[in-house]
JSON list of C-alpha atoms in Angstrom, two decimals:
[
{"chain": "A", "resi": 837, "resn": "MET", "atom": "CA", "xyz": [-48.78, 147.02, 86.78]},
{"chain": "A", "resi": 838, "resn": "LEU", "atom": "CA", "xyz": [-52.52, 146.82, 87.36]},
{"chain": "A", "resi": 839, "resn": "ASP", "atom": "CA", "xyz": [-54.98, 149.07, 85.57]},
{"chain": "A", "resi": 840, "resn": "LEU", "atom": "CA", "xyz": [-56.82, 151.76, 87.55]},
{"chain": "A", "resi": 841, "resn": "HIS", "atom": "CA", "xyz": [-60.11, 149.87, 87.75]},
{"chain": "A", "resi": 842, "resn": "THR", "atom": "CA", "xyz": [-58.36, 146.84, 89.25]},
{"chain": "A", "resi": 843, "resn": "GLN", "atom": "CA", "xyz": [-56.39, 148.99, 91.69]},
{"chain": "A", "resi": 844, "resn": "ILE", "atom": "CA", "xyz": [-59.59, 150.65, 92.89]},
{"chain": "A", "resi": 845, "resn": "ARG", "atom": "CA", "xyz": [-61.41, 147.33, 93.24]},
{"chain": "A", "resi": 846, "resn": "ARG", "atom": "CA", "xyz": [-58.50, 145.97, 95.28]},
{"chain": "A", "resi": 847, "resn": "LEU", "atom": "CA", "xyz": [-58.47, 148.84, 97.77]},
{"chain": "A", "resi": 848, "resn": "ASN", "atom": "CA", "xyz": [-59.04, 147.31, 101.17]},
{"chain": "A", "resi": 849, "resn": "ARG", "atom": "CA", "xyz": [-59.81, 149.97, 103.75]},
{"chain": "A", "resi": 850, "resn": "PRO", "atom": "CA", "xyz": [-61.68, 149.83, 107.06]},
{"chain": "A", "resi": 851, "resn": "GLN", "atom": "CA", "xyz": [-65.41, 149.67, 106.51]},
{"chain": "A", "resi": 852, "resn": "LEU", "atom": "CA", "xyz": [-66.05, 152.69, 108.71]},
{"chain": "A", "resi": 853, "resn": "LEU", "atom": "CA", "xyz": [-63.61, 154.81, 106.66]},
{"chain": "A", "resi": 854, "resn": "VAL", "atom": "CA", "xyz": [-65.28, 153.76, 103.39]},
{"chain": "A", "resi": 855, "resn": "ARG", "atom": "CA", "xyz": [-68.75, 154.38, 104.78]},
{"chain": "A", "resi": 856, "resn": "ALA", "atom": "CA", "xyz": [-67.70, 157.85, 105.93]},
{"chain": "A", "resi": 857, "resn": "ALA", "atom": "CA", "xyz": [-66.32, 158.58, 102.46]},
{"chain": "A", "resi": 858, "resn": "ARG", "atom": "CA", "xyz": [-69.53, 157.42, 100.79]},
{"chain": "A", "resi": 859, "resn": "PHE", "atom": "CA", "xyz": [-71.58, 159.58, 103.13]},
{"chain": "A", "resi": 860, "resn": "ALA", "atom": "CA", "xyz": [-69.31, 162.59, 102.56]},
{"chain": "A", "resi": 861, "resn": "LEU", "atom": "CA", "xyz": [-69.51, 162.11, 98.80]},
{"chain": "A", "resi": 862, "resn": "THR", "atom": "CA", "xyz": [-72.81, 164.01, 98.78]},
{"chain": "A", "resi": 863, "resn": "ASP", "atom": "CA", "xyz": [-70.95, 167.14, 99.96]},
{"chain": "A", "resi": 864, "resn": "TYR", "atom": "CA", "xyz": [-67.84, 166.58, 97.81]},
{"chain": "A", "resi": 865, "resn": "GLN", "atom": "CA", "xyz": [-67.04, 169.54, 95.55]},
{"chain": "A", "resi": 866, "resn": "LEU", "atom": "CA", "xyz": [-64.59, 168.79, 92.77]},
{"chain": "A", "resi": 867, "resn": "GLY", "atom": "CA", "xyz": [-63.12, 172.26, 92.44]},
{"chain": "A", "resi": 868, "resn": "ARG", "atom": "CA", "xyz": [-62.69, 172.87, 96.14]},
{"chain": "A", "resi": 869, "resn": "ASP", "atom": "CA", "xyz": [-61.69, 169.45, 97.45]},
{"chain": "A", "resi": 870, "resn": "LEU", "atom": "CA", "xyz": [-59.66, 168.07, 94.57]},
{"chain": "A", "resi": 871, "resn": "SER", "atom": "CA", "xyz": [-57.67, 171.27, 94.22]},
{"chain": "A", "resi": 872, "resn": "ARG", "atom": "CA", "xyz": [-56.82, 171.18, 97.94]},
{"chain": "A", "resi": 873, "resn": "LEU", "atom": "CA", "xyz": [-55.81, 167.50, 97.81]},
{"chain": "A", "resi": 874, "resn": "LEU", "atom": "CA", "xyz": [-53.60, 168.01, 94.77]},
{"chain": "A", "resi": 875, "resn": "ASP", "atom": "CA", "xyz": [-52.08, 171.36, 95.83]},
{"chain": "A", "resi": 876, "resn": "GLY", "atom": "CA", "xyz": [-53.90, 173.21, 93.07]},
{"chain": "A", "resi": 877, "resn": "ARG", "atom": "CA", "xyz": [-52.50, 171.09, 90.22]},
{"chain": "A", "resi": 878, "resn": "VAL", "atom": "CA", "xyz": [-55.53, 169.25, 88.92]},
{"chain": "A", "resi": 879, "resn": "PRO", "atom": "CA", "xyz": [-55.14, 167.28, 85.66]},
{"chain": "A", "resi": 880, "resn": "ALA", "atom": "CA", "xyz": [-57.86, 167.82, 83.07]},
{"chain": "A", "resi": 881, "resn": "THR", "atom": "CA", "xyz": [-58.91, 164.16, 82.79]},
{"chain": "A", "resi": 882, "resn": "PRO", "atom": "CA", "xyz": [-59.94, 161.55, 85.37]},
{"chain": "A", "resi": 883, "resn": "GLY", "atom": "CA", "xyz": [-57.22, 158.98, 84.51]},
{"chain": "A", "resi": 884, "resn": "PRO", "atom": "CA", "xyz": [-54.14, 160.99, 85.51]},
{"chain": "A", "resi": 885, "resn": "THR", "atom": "CA", "xyz": [-56.06, 162.50, 88.41]},
{"chain": "A", "resi": 886, "resn": "LEU", "atom": "CA", "xyz": [-56.91, 159.04, 89.71]},
{"chain": "A", "resi": 887, "resn": "MET", "atom": "CA", "xyz": [-53.29, 157.92, 89.47]},
{"chain": "A", "resi": 888, "resn": "ILE", "atom": "CA", "xyz": [-52.15, 160.85, 91.61]},
{"chain": "A", "resi": 889, "resn": "LEU", "atom": "CA", "xyz": [-55.02, 160.37, 94.06]},
{"chain": "A", "resi": 890, "resn": "MET", "atom": "CA", "xyz": [-54.24, 156.67, 94.44]},
{"chain": "A", "resi": 891, "resn": "GLU", "atom": "CA", "xyz": [-50.63, 157.49, 95.30]},
{"chain": "A", "resi": 892, "resn": "ARG", "atom": "CA", "xyz": [-51.68, 160.13, 97.85]},
{"chain": "A", "resi": 893, "resn": "GLU", "atom": "CA", "xyz": [-54.28, 157.83, 99.39]},
{"chain": "A", "resi": 894, "resn": "THR", "atom": "CA", "xyz": [-51.72, 155.03, 99.69]},
{"chain": "A", "resi": 895, "resn": "GLU", "atom": "CA", "xyz": [-49.46, 157.41, 101.60]},
{"chain": "A", "resi": 896, "resn": "MET", "atom": "CA", "xyz": [-52.39, 158.36, 103.85]},
{"chain": "A", "resi": 897, "resn": "GLU", "atom": "CA", "xyz": [-53.17, 154.70, 104.49]},
{"chain": "A", "resi": 898, "resn": "ALA", "atom": "CA", "xyz": [-49.54, 154.05, 105.43]},
{"chain": "A", "resi": 899, "resn": "ALA", "atom": "CA", "xyz": [-49.65, 157.00, 107.83]},
{"chain": "A", "resi": 900, "resn": "ARG", "atom": "CA", "xyz": [-52.90, 155.71, 109.34]},
{"chain": "A", "resi": 901, "resn": "ARG", "atom": "CA", "xyz": [-51.47, 152.23, 109.87]},
{"chain": "A", "resi": 902, "resn": "ALA", "atom": "CA", "xyz": [-48.29, 153.67, 111.39]},
{"chain": "A", "resi": 903, "resn": "GLN", "atom": "CA", "xyz": [-50.41, 155.88, 113.67]},
{"chain": "A", "resi": 904, "resn": "SER", "atom": "CA", "xyz": [-48.41, 158.85, 112.44]},
{"chain": "A", "resi": 905, "resn": "TYR", "atom": "CA", "xyz": [-48.87, 162.12, 114.27]},
{"chain": "A", "resi": 906, "resn": "ASP", "atom": "CA", "xyz": [-49.56, 163.97, 111.01]},
{"chain": "A", "resi": 907, "resn": "TYR", "atom": "CA", "xyz": [-52.31, 161.62, 109.80]},
{"chain": "A", "resi": 908, "resn": "ARG", "atom": "CA", "xyz": [-55.59, 163.45, 109.21]},
{"chain": "A", "resi": 909, "resn": "ILE", "atom": "CA", "xyz": [-58.67, 161.30, 108.90]},
{"chain": "A", "resi": 910, "resn": "GLY", "atom": "CA", "xyz": [-60.63, 164.15, 107.27]},
{"chain": "A", "resi": 911, "resn": "ASP", "atom": "CA", "xyz": [-58.09, 164.36, 104.45]},
{"chain": "A", "resi": 912, "resn": "HIS", "atom": "CA", "xyz": [-58.18, 160.58, 104.06]},
{"chain": "A", "resi": 913, "resn": "ILE", "atom": "CA", "xyz": [-61.99, 160.61, 103.78]},
{"chain": "A", "resi": 914, "resn": "THR", "atom": "CA", "xyz": [-61.78, 163.44, 101.24]},
{"chain": "A", "resi": 915, "resn": "ALA", "atom": "CA", "xyz": [-59.19, 161.49, 99.23]},
{"chain": "A", "resi": 916, "resn": "LEU", "atom": "CA", "xyz": [-61.45, 158.44, 99.16]},
{"chain": "A", "resi": 917, "resn": "CYS", "atom": "CA", "xyz": [-64.36, 160.67, 98.07]},
{"chain": "A", "resi": 918, "resn": "ALA", "atom": "CA", "xyz": [-62.22, 162.08, 95.27]},
{"chain": "A", "resi": 919, "resn": "ILE", "atom": "CA", "xyz": [-61.23, 158.57, 94.16]},
{"chain": "A", "resi": 920, "resn": "MET", "atom": "CA", "xyz": [-64.89, 157.51, 94.10]},
{"chain": "A", "resi": 921, "resn": "SER", "atom": "CA", "xyz": [-65.88, 160.61, 92.16]},
{"chain": "A", "resi": 922, "resn": "GLU", "atom": "CA", "xyz": [-63.05, 160.38, 89.63]},
{"chain": "A", "resi": 923, "resn": "ALA", "atom": "CA", "xyz": [-63.60, 156.63, 89.16]},
{"chain": "A", "resi": 924, "resn": "ARG", "atom": "CA", "xyz": [-67.25, 157.33, 88.40]},
{"chain": "A", "resi": 925, "resn": "ASP", "atom": "CA", "xyz": [-66.25, 160.01, 85.88]},
{"chain": "A", "resi": 926, "resn": "LEU", "atom": "CA", "xyz": [-63.71, 157.67, 84.28]},
{"chain": "A", "resi": 927, "resn": "ALA", "atom": "CA", "xyz": [-66.29, 154.87, 84.03]},
{"chain": "A", "resi": 928, "resn": "ALA", "atom": "CA", "xyz": [-68.71, 157.30, 82.37]},
{"chain": "A", "resi": 929, "resn": "THR", "atom": "CA", "xyz": [-66.16, 158.14, 79.68]},
{"chain": "A", "resi": 930, "resn": "ARG", "atom": "CA", "xyz": [-64.74, 154.65, 79.25]},
{"chain": "A", "resi": 931, "resn": "PRO", "atom": "CA", "xyz": [-66.67, 151.74, 80.76]},
{"chain": "A", "resi": 932, "resn": "CYS", "atom": "CA", "xyz": [-64.80, 149.17, 82.78]},
{"chain": "A", "resi": 933, "resn": "PRO", "atom": "CA", "xyz": [-64.14, 146.04, 80.72]},
{"chain": "A", "resi": 934, "resn": "VAL", "atom": "CA", "xyz": [-66.19, 143.06, 81.77]},
{"chain": "A", "resi": 935, "resn": "PRO", "atom": "CA", "xyz": [-64.15, 139.88, 82.18]},
{"chain": "A", "resi": 936, "resn": "PRO", "atom": "CA", "xyz": [-65.30, 136.95, 80.04]},
{"chain": "A", "resi": 937, "resn": "PRO", "atom": "CA", "xyz": [-67.49, 134.37, 81.80]},
{"chain": "A", "resi": 938, "resn": "THR", "atom": "CA", "xyz": [-65.66, 131.34, 83.15]}
]
């Protein structure tokens, strides 16, 4: 299984969706948005939170690709914002390892 940093780097989403998430990140509020995404059960540290968010976002991506009737782009953008925010918090507490030069 890949570590969280690698999983995040390997996310391949439409550019417009990522740009919308980056733009919305300025209005992202951890308490409000993360609690809503995770049904009020927010882990205390970024690592476990990121794992749950990645699973939820993967489900949202599958729904988007399947053109599911219950897909909500706003929730998907919020999930990507939360992933960006939590990844930043995780990197601040434990920097991403730099691969050795080849």
